[in-house]
Amino acid sequence: MLHEMKTPFRTMVDVETGTVDRAMFADADIYQLELERIFARAWNFMCHESQIPKAGDFFLSFIGEESVIATRDKKGELQVLLNSCRHRGNAVCRAESGNARSFLCTYHGWTYGLDGQLIGVPGYKDFYHEQLDKSQWGLVKAGKVASYKGFVFATMDPEAPDLEEYLGEVGRMSIDLIAERGDMVIVEGVQKNLIGCNWKLAVDNLFDWYHPQISHASAFMVGMLRGGSKLTPEDHAVLEKARAVGMSRGHRVVFGAYGHAIGGPRGSQEARDARRSMADRIEPIMEDLYRDTPQGRAALGEVGVDTSGHPNIFPNLWVSTGAYQLSLRLPRGPLNTEIWWFSFVPKDASEAKKKEIINSENHVFGAAGLLEQDDGENWDQSTRAMKGVIAQRYPLNFSMGLNKTPVQVIEGVAHVDTNINEHAQLWTYRIWTEWMDADSWATLKANHTKPPAHGDLI
Ligand code: FES
Ligand SMILES: [Fe+2]
């Protein structure tokens, strides 16, 4: 019934006026179709290669709501396998990570190799009379598995474009913004917690630089977001000035194909130089250093070098460039999202430094993070209200700064430099409708909106 009302999905987002239909955040049928048309089709982030370095290492991840095993087979090849026995569906792997020689189903004992092949069936001779074709009953394998600079992704759909093509300039830049900082190692364990919100609201928020002064007022009050406690008032004045020189239009939004986007502050040479000049009082963070190396510049390109905002790799991977973290927003029904935080530390940092980074990350995001607690409350309340039959008669407003700024395309990367705006969110929802309207990768490839052209008003 609802589908009849809402389809084609492109009617749910009006890019001219900046309105978005609330049903997409609460409707159960729409959610079910998202699992099919977005999560079962897209490249989903699995883990970092350093989490599964050796043959037999595995890490349990998710594609939508479905558990998958990211592992390395005996040849060292990455494999992503649906964690569901082909006999009665039981999970064949229950540990979140570890090392295994095979996956034994705890129900009746079917056993699968690291490449998913069915290799052992109790009673194969006596009960099955050797008539079960084991080659046909292996674990369901991902359509494609690939790694970009150590970041492992999988898609269940073999028709998906290859990972690098899927990521495009903007998706690759998003990962480069963390991968190019130098060698990093993952911190063991992933922080996981459940927030009562639709997964898209958590994505929407990572682009949102309108909310911090209100939502995070208490964090500002206690000085949490001021950074660099050793900085003097003079230092702050220098930083402010540098920021003003480099950032008359201080907010940059970058638009990628298939829904990838980056939104947030624009960096500048002036601001980086100013921070470097006070290296004894502020951490000479790798965030600054790598951008001006020849390798960093080459990887990030002209647009990326001065992009300091937050990327989202569609659908649900936030590369948290302010720190060394990645966050997955895993759907758990239309009204719940499981938030995962992966943290990294620079490989060569001292133990004390690594501890400090982890400590500060734990206090920002994750279950104990001040900011995430502020944000989660808002997403929870938004989602509750979004369910309302009355509320759903009225769209949400994404009109901030709309149709005012000409797009620039430099080195093939479409972006705008302007004031705080909601362009990245609107772009995400616009492309979301195209994923939802497309019945296959072929249709999506043919019909998706390309990033805007130079001079387009956005
Ligand atoms: S459910 Fe796995 S062996 Fe029966
Ligand atoms: Fe926030």
Coordinates of C-alpha atoms and ligand atoms in Angstrom, one line a residue:
M1 CA 0.0 0.0 0.0
L2 CA 2.7 2.4 1.0
H3 CA 4.8 1.4 -1.9
E4 CA 2.0 2.4 -4.2
M5 CA 1.9 5.8 -2.6
K6 CA 5.6 6.4 -2.5
T7 CA 7.0 5.0 -5.7
P8 CA 8.7 6.0 -7.7
F9 CA 11.0 6.8 -4.8
R10 CA 12.3 9.8 -6.5
T11 CA 9.0 11.5 -5.6
M12 CA 10.1 11.4 -1.9
V13 CA 12.9 13.9 -2.4
D14 CA 12.4 17.3 -4.0
V15 CA 15.8 18.6 -4.9
E16 CA 14.4 21.9 -6.1
T17 CA 12.8 22.9 -2.9
G18 CA 14.9 20.7 -0.6
T19 CA 12.2 18.6 1.0
V20 CA 12.4 15.0 2.0
D21 CA 9.5 12.6 2.8
R22 CA 9.6 11.4 6.4
A23 CA 8.4 7.9 5.6
M24 CA 11.9 6.9 4.5
F25 CA 13.0 7.0 8.1
A26 CA 10.3 4.8 9.6
D27 CA 8.3 2.8 7.1
A28 CA 8.9 -1.0 7.5
D29 CA 8.2 -1.8 3.8
I30 CA 10.7 0.8 2.7
Y31 CA 13.2 -0.5 5.1
Q32 CA 12.8 -4.0 3.8
L33 CA 13.4 -2.8 0.3
E34 CA 16.5 -0.9 1.4
L35 CA 18.0 -4.2 2.6
E36 CA 17.4 -5.6 -0.9
R37 CA 18.2 -2.7 -3.1
I38 CA 20.9 -0.9 -1.1
F39 CA 22.7 -3.3 1.3
A40 CA 22.5 -6.5 -0.7
R41 CA 23.7 -4.6 -3.8
A42 CA 26.2 -2.1 -2.6
W43 CA 29.9 -2.6 -1.6
N44 CA 29.8 -2.9 2.2
F45 CA 32.8 -2.2 4.4
M46 CA 33.9 -5.4 6.1
C47 CA 37.1 -4.8 8.1
H48 CA 40.7 -3.6 7.8
E49 CA 43.2 -6.1 6.4
S50 CA 45.3 -5.8 9.5
Q51 CA 42.4 -7.5 11.4
I52 CA 42.8 -10.7 9.3
P53 CA 46.5 -10.8 8.3
K54 CA 47.0 -14.6 8.3
A55 CA 45.3 -17.6 6.7
G56 CA 42.4 -18.6 8.9
D57 CA 41.9 -15.2 10.5
F58 CA 38.3 -14.2 10.4
F59 CA 36.2 -11.2 11.5
L60 CA 32.4 -11.2 11.7
S61 CA 30.8 -8.3 9.9
F62 CA 27.4 -7.5 8.4
I63 CA 25.7 -6.8 5.1
G64 CA 22.6 -5.1 6.2
E65 CA 21.2 -7.3 9.0
E66 CA 23.0 -10.5 7.8
S67 CA 26.1 -11.8 9.4
V68 CA 29.0 -12.5 7.1
I69 CA 32.4 -13.9 7.8
A70 CA 35.4 -12.0 6.4
T71 CA 38.3 -14.4 6.3
R72 CA 41.5 -15.4 4.5
D73 CA 41.6 -18.8 3.0
K74 CA 44.6 -21.1 2.8
K75 CA 46.0 -19.2 -0.2
G76 CA 45.7 -15.9 1.7
E77 CA 42.8 -14.8 -0.5
L78 CA 40.1 -12.6 1.1
Q79 CA 36.8 -14.4 1.3
V80 CA 33.4 -13.1 2.5
L81 CA 30.9 -15.8 3.4
L82 CA 27.3 -15.7 4.5
N83 CA 27.3 -16.9 8.1
S84 CA 24.4 -19.3 7.6
C85 CA 24.7 -23.1 7.3
R86 CA 23.1 -24.5 4.1
H87 CA 21.4 -27.3 6.0
R88 CA 19.1 -25.5 8.5
G89 CA 20.5 -22.0 8.4
N90 CA 22.4 -22.0 11.8
A91 CA 25.3 -19.7 12.2
V92 CA 28.6 -21.5 11.5
C93 CA 30.7 -18.9 13.3
R94 CA 29.8 -17.3 16.6
A95 CA 33.0 -15.6 17.7
E96 CA 33.4 -12.0 16.6
S97 CA 36.9 -12.7 15.4
G98 CA 39.7 -15.2 15.7
N99 CA 41.5 -17.9 13.7
A100 CA 40.0 -21.1 12.4
R101 CA 40.9 -24.0 10.2
S102 CA 37.3 -24.5 9.2
F103 CA 33.8 -23.5 10.2
L104 CA 31.8 -26.2 12.0
C105 CA 28.1 -25.9 12.3
T106 CA 27.1 -26.6 15.9
Y107 CA 23.7 -28.0 14.9
H108 CA 24.4 -31.2 12.9
G109 CA 28.1 -30.7 12.2
W110 CA 28.4 -29.7 8.5
T111 CA 31.8 -28.3 8.1
Y112 CA 33.0 -25.6 5.7
G113 CA 36.5 -24.7 4.5
L114 CA 37.9 -21.2 4.8
D115 CA 36.8 -20.6 1.2
G116 CA 33.2 -21.7 2.0
Q117 CA 33.4 -25.1 0.4
L118 CA 31.4 -27.8 2.2
I119 CA 34.0 -30.3 3.3
G120 CA 32.4 -32.4 6.0
V121 CA 28.9 -33.9 6.4
P122 CA 28.3 -36.3 9.3
G123 CA 26.6 -39.4 7.9
Y124 CA 27.6 -38.6 4.4
K125 CA 27.9 -42.3 3.6
D126 CA 25.3 -43.9 5.8
F127 CA 22.5 -41.2 5.8
Y128 CA 23.1 -39.4 2.5
H129 CA 24.3 -42.5 0.6
E130 CA 27.0 -40.3 -0.8
Q131 CA 24.3 -38.6 -2.9
L132 CA 24.7 -35.1 -1.6
D133 CA 26.7 -33.0 -4.1
K134 CA 28.9 -31.1 -1.7
S135 CA 30.2 -28.8 -4.4
Q136 CA 26.7 -27.3 -4.6
W137 CA 26.2 -26.8 -0.9
G138 CA 29.0 -24.5 0.2
L139 CA 28.4 -21.3 2.1
V140 CA 26.9 -18.4 0.1
K141 CA 29.9 -16.3 -1.1
A142 CA 30.0 -12.6 -1.8
G143 CA 29.7 -11.7 -5.4
K144 CA 32.9 -9.6 -5.2
V145 CA 35.5 -9.0 -2.5
A146 CA 38.2 -6.4 -2.8
S147 CA 40.5 -4.2 -0.7
Y148 CA 41.4 -0.6 -1.3
K149 CA 44.6 0.4 0.5
G150 CA 43.9 -2.3 3.2
F151 CA 40.2 -1.5 3.6
V152 CA 38.2 -4.6 2.8
F153 CA 34.8 -4.3 1.1
A154 CA 32.3 -6.9 -0.2
T155 CA 29.2 -6.9 -2.4
M156 CA 26.8 -9.7 -2.6
D157 CA 25.9 -8.7 -6.2
P158 CA 28.3 -10.0 -8.9
E159 CA 26.9 -7.3 -11.3
A160 CA 28.3 -4.5 -9.1
P161 CA 31.0 -2.4 -10.7
D162 CA 34.5 -3.2 -9.4
L163 CA 35.4 -1.6 -6.0
E164 CA 37.6 1.2 -7.4
E165 CA 35.0 2.1 -10.0
Y166 CA 32.3 2.1 -7.3
L167 CA 34.3 4.3 -5.0
G168 CA 35.2 6.7 -7.8
E169 CA 37.3 9.8 -7.1
V170 CA 35.3 10.7 -4.0
G171 CA 35.1 7.3 -2.4
R172 CA 38.8 6.8 -3.0
M173 CA 39.6 10.3 -1.6
S174 CA 37.5 9.4 1.5
I175 CA 39.7 6.4 2.3
D176 CA 42.9 8.3 1.3
L177 CA 42.1 10.9 3.9
I178 CA 42.8 8.3 6.5
A179 CA 45.0 5.7 4.6
E180 CA 47.6 8.3 3.5
R181 CA 48.5 9.5 7.0
G182 CA 51.1 6.8 7.3
D183 CA 51.2 3.3 8.6
M184 CA 48.4 2.6 11.1
V185 CA 47.4 -0.4 13.1
I186 CA 43.9 -1.2 14.2
V187 CA 43.0 -1.2 17.9
E188 CA 41.8 -4.6 18.8
G189 CA 38.0 -4.8 19.4
V190 CA 35.2 -2.8 17.8
Q191 CA 33.0 -0.6 20.0
K192 CA 29.3 -1.5 19.3
N193 CA 26.2 0.1 20.6
L194 CA 22.6 0.3 19.6
I195 CA 20.8 3.6 19.1
G196 CA 17.1 3.9 18.6
C197 CA 17.3 5.7 15.2
N198 CA 16.9 5.1 11.6
W199 CA 20.4 4.4 10.1
K200 CA 20.1 7.3 7.6
L201 CA 19.7 9.8 10.4
A202 CA 23.1 8.7 11.7
V203 CA 24.5 9.2 8.2
D204 CA 22.8 12.6 7.7
N205 CA 24.4 13.8 10.9
L206 CA 28.0 13.2 9.9
F207 CA 27.7 15.9 7.3
D208 CA 25.9 18.2 9.7
W209 CA 27.9 21.2 10.9
Y210 CA 24.8 23.2 11.8
H211 CA 24.1 21.2 15.0
P212 CA 27.3 21.3 17.1
Q213 CA 26.8 24.7 18.7
I214 CA 23.4 23.6 20.0
S215 CA 23.6 19.8 20.3
H216 CA 27.1 19.8 21.8
A217 CA 26.9 23.0 23.8
S218 CA 27.8 21.2 27.0
A219 CA 30.9 19.7 25.4
F220 CA 31.9 23.2 24.3
M221 CA 31.3 24.5 27.8
V222 CA 33.7 22.0 29.4
G223 CA 36.3 22.8 26.7
M224 CA 36.2 19.4 25.1
L225 CA 36.1 20.7 21.5
R226 CA 38.6 23.5 22.0
G227 CA 41.5 21.1 21.3
G228 CA 45.2 21.5 22.3
S229 CA 44.9 22.4 26.0
K230 CA 48.4 23.9 26.0
L231 CA 47.4 26.6 23.5
T232 CA 47.5 30.1 24.7
P233 CA 44.9 32.8 23.9
E234 CA 47.5 34.2 21.4
D235 CA 47.7 30.8 19.7
H236 CA 43.9 30.8 19.4
A237 CA 44.0 34.2 17.8
V238 CA 46.6 33.1 15.2
L239 CA 44.6 30.0 14.4
E240 CA 41.4 32.0 14.0
K241 CA 43.2 34.5 11.7
A242 CA 44.7 31.7 9.6
R243 CA 41.3 30.1 9.3
A244 CA 39.8 33.3 8.2
V245 CA 42.4 33.8 5.5
G246 CA 42.1 30.3 4.1
M247 CA 38.4 29.9 4.6
S248 CA 36.3 32.8 3.5
R249 CA 33.9 30.1 2.3
G250 CA 34.7 27.7 5.0
H251 CA 32.5 24.7 4.3
R252 CA 33.3 22.3 1.5
V253 CA 30.9 19.7 0.1
V254 CA 32.3 17.1 -2.4
F255 CA 29.8 15.1 -4.5
G256 CA 30.6 11.5 -5.6
A257 CA 28.8 9.0 -7.8
Y258 CA 26.5 6.4 -6.3
G259 CA 25.9 8.6 -3.2
H260 CA 29.3 9.1 -1.8
A261 CA 29.9 12.6 -0.4
I262 CA 32.1 14.6 1.9
G263 CA 30.8 17.6 4.0
G264 CA 32.5 19.8 6.5
P265 CA 35.2 22.4 7.0
R266 CA 37.6 23.4 4.3
G267 CA 41.2 23.2 5.3
S268 CA 43.9 25.5 4.0
Q269 CA 47.6 25.9 3.7
E270 CA 47.4 28.9 6.1
A271 CA 45.7 27.0 8.8
R272 CA 48.1 24.0 8.5
D273 CA 51.1 26.3 8.6
A274 CA 49.7 28.1 11.7
R275 CA 49.2 24.8 13.5
R276 CA 52.7 23.7 12.6
S277 CA 54.2 27.0 14.0
M278 CA 52.9 25.9 17.4
A279 CA 54.0 22.3 17.2
D280 CA 55.4 22.3 20.7
R281 CA 52.0 23.2 22.1
I282 CA 49.7 21.4 19.8
E283 CA 50.1 17.9 18.5
P284 CA 51.8 18.1 15.1
I285 CA 49.1 15.7 14.0
M286 CA 49.6 13.5 11.1
E287 CA 46.3 15.0 9.9
D288 CA 48.4 18.1 9.0
L289 CA 51.7 16.6 8.1
Y290 CA 50.8 14.1 5.4
R291 CA 48.7 16.5 3.4
D292 CA 51.7 18.5 2.3
T293 CA 54.0 15.6 1.4
P294 CA 54.3 14.9 -2.3
Q295 CA 52.7 11.5 -1.8
G296 CA 49.8 13.0 0.2
R297 CA 49.2 15.7 -2.4
A298 CA 49.3 13.2 -5.2
A299 CA 46.8 10.9 -3.5
L300 CA 44.4 13.6 -2.3
G301 CA 44.5 15.8 -5.4
E302 CA 43.9 19.6 -5.3
V303 CA 40.4 19.2 -3.8
G304 CA 41.3 16.6 -1.3
V305 CA 44.3 18.4 0.2
D306 CA 42.0 21.1 1.6
T307 CA 39.1 18.9 2.4
S308 CA 38.7 18.4 6.2
G309 CA 35.1 17.4 6.4
H310 CA 33.5 14.0 7.0
P311 CA 33.2 11.5 4.2
N312 CA 30.4 8.9 3.9
I313 CA 31.0 6.0 1.6
F314 CA 27.5 5.1 0.5
P315 CA 25.6 3.6 2.1
N316 CA 26.9 3.5 5.7
L317 CA 30.7 4.0 6.2
W318 CA 31.8 7.2 7.9
V319 CA 35.5 7.9 7.6
S320 CA 35.9 10.0 10.7
T321 CA 38.8 12.2 9.5
G322 CA 39.0 14.2 12.7
A323 CA 40.5 11.2 14.4
Y324 CA 41.7 7.8 13.3
Q325 CA 38.3 6.1 13.2
L326 CA 35.8 4.5 11.0
S327 CA 32.1 4.1 11.9
L328 CA 29.6 1.7 10.4
R329 CA 25.9 2.5 10.8
L330 CA 24.3 -1.0 10.6
P331 CA 20.6 -1.1 10.1
R332 CA 18.6 -3.0 12.7
G333 CA 15.1 -2.5 11.6
P334 CA 13.7 0.9 10.5
L335 CA 13.9 2.3 14.0
N336 CA 17.3 1.0 15.3
T337 CA 20.9 1.3 14.2
E338 CA 24.0 -0.5 15.6
I339 CA 26.9 1.9 15.6
W340 CA 30.3 0.3 15.2
W341 CA 33.6 2.2 15.8
F342 CA 36.9 0.9 14.4
S343 CA 39.9 2.8 15.8
F344 CA 43.4 3.0 14.5
V345 CA 46.7 4.3 15.9
P346 CA 49.8 5.4 14.1
K347 CA 52.1 2.3 13.9
D348 CA 55.2 4.2 15.1
A349 CA 53.6 6.3 17.9
S350 CA 54.8 5.7 21.4
E351 CA 52.7 3.6 23.7
A352 CA 51.8 6.7 25.7
K353 CA 50.7 8.4 22.5
K354 CA 48.6 5.5 21.4
K355 CA 46.9 5.4 24.7
E356 CA 46.2 9.1 24.5
I357 CA 44.6 8.7 21.1
I358 CA 42.4 5.8 22.2
N359 CA 41.4 7.6 25.4
S360 CA 40.4 10.7 23.6
E361 CA 38.4 8.7 20.9
N362 CA 36.6 6.9 23.6
H363 CA 35.4 10.1 25.0
V364 CA 34.1 11.5 21.8
F365 CA 32.2 8.7 20.0
G366 CA 31.0 5.3 21.0
A367 CA 28.8 4.4 23.9
A368 CA 30.9 6.5 26.3
G369 CA 31.5 9.4 23.8
L370 CA 30.1 12.7 24.9
L371 CA 29.3 13.7 21.3
E372 CA 27.6 10.5 20.4
Q373 CA 25.4 10.7 23.5
D374 CA 24.3 14.1 22.5
D375 CA 23.7 13.1 18.9
G376 CA 22.0 9.8 19.7
E377 CA 19.4 11.5 21.8
N378 CA 18.4 13.7 18.9
W379 CA 18.3 10.9 16.4
D380 CA 16.2 8.8 18.7
Q381 CA 13.7 11.5 19.2
S382 CA 13.6 12.3 15.5
T383 CA 13.0 8.6 14.6
R384 CA 10.2 8.3 17.2
A385 CA 8.4 11.3 15.7
M386 CA 9.0 10.1 12.2
K387 CA 6.7 7.1 12.8
G388 CA 3.7 9.3 13.3
V389 CA 0.9 9.1 10.7
I390 CA 0.3 12.8 11.2
A391 CA 4.0 13.7 11.1
Q392 CA 4.5 11.8 7.9
R393 CA 2.1 14.2 6.1
Y394 CA 4.8 16.9 6.5
P395 CA 8.2 16.7 4.8
L396 CA 11.5 17.6 6.3
N397 CA 13.4 20.7 5.3
F398 CA 16.8 20.6 3.6
S399 CA 16.6 23.9 1.9
M400 CA 19.6 25.6 3.6
G401 CA 21.6 27.6 1.1
L402 CA 20.0 25.8 -1.8
N403 CA 20.5 27.0 -5.4
K404 CA 23.0 29.6 -4.5
T405 CA 26.5 28.3 -5.2
P406 CA 28.1 27.3 -8.5
V407 CA 29.7 23.9 -8.4
Q408 CA 33.4 23.8 -9.2
V409 CA 35.0 20.7 -10.9
I410 CA 38.7 20.4 -10.4
E411 CA 40.6 17.3 -11.5
G412 CA 37.2 15.7 -12.1
V413 CA 36.0 16.3 -8.5
A414 CA 32.7 18.2 -8.2
H415 CA 32.5 20.3 -5.0
V416 CA 31.2 23.6 -3.6
D417 CA 32.9 25.9 -1.1
T418 CA 30.3 27.9 0.7
N419 CA 28.8 28.4 4.1
I420 CA 27.3 25.7 6.3
N421 CA 24.6 23.9 4.2
E422 CA 22.8 20.7 3.7
H423 CA 23.9 19.8 0.2
A424 CA 25.6 16.6 1.2
Q425 CA 22.6 15.3 3.0
L426 CA 20.3 16.2 0.1
W427 CA 22.7 14.5 -2.4
T428 CA 22.7 11.4 -0.3
Y429 CA 18.9 11.2 -0.2
R430 CA 18.6 12.0 -3.9
I431 CA 20.9 9.1 -4.8
W432 CA 19.2 6.9 -2.2
T433 CA 15.9 7.3 -4.2
E434 CA 17.8 6.2 -7.4
W435 CA 19.1 3.0 -5.6
M436 CA 15.5 2.4 -4.4
D437 CA 14.0 2.9 -7.8
A438 CA 16.5 0.7 -9.6
D439 CA 15.7 -3.0 -9.8
S440 CA 19.2 -4.1 -10.7
W441 CA 22.8 -2.8 -11.0
A442 CA 22.3 -2.5 -14.7
T443 CA 19.4 0.0 -14.1
L444 CA 21.3 1.9 -11.5
K445 CA 24.4 2.2 -13.6
A446 CA 22.2 3.5 -16.5
N447 CA 20.1 5.9 -14.4
H448 CA 22.1 7.3 -11.5
T449 CA 22.7 11.0 -11.4
K450 CA 26.3 11.9 -12.1
P451 CA 28.0 14.5 -9.8
P452 CA 27.0 18.0 -10.8
A453 CA 28.9 19.8 -13.6
H454 CA 31.1 22.9 -13.3
G455 CA 28.9 26.0 -13.0
D456 CA 25.7 24.1 -11.9
L457 CA 23.9 26.0 -9.2
I458 CA 23.5 23.8 -6.1
Ligands
FES1 S1 22.1 -26.5 10.5 FE1 24.1 -26.7 10.1 S2 24.5 -28.8 10.0 FE2 22.4 -28.7 10.3
FE2 FE 27.2 15.7 16.6

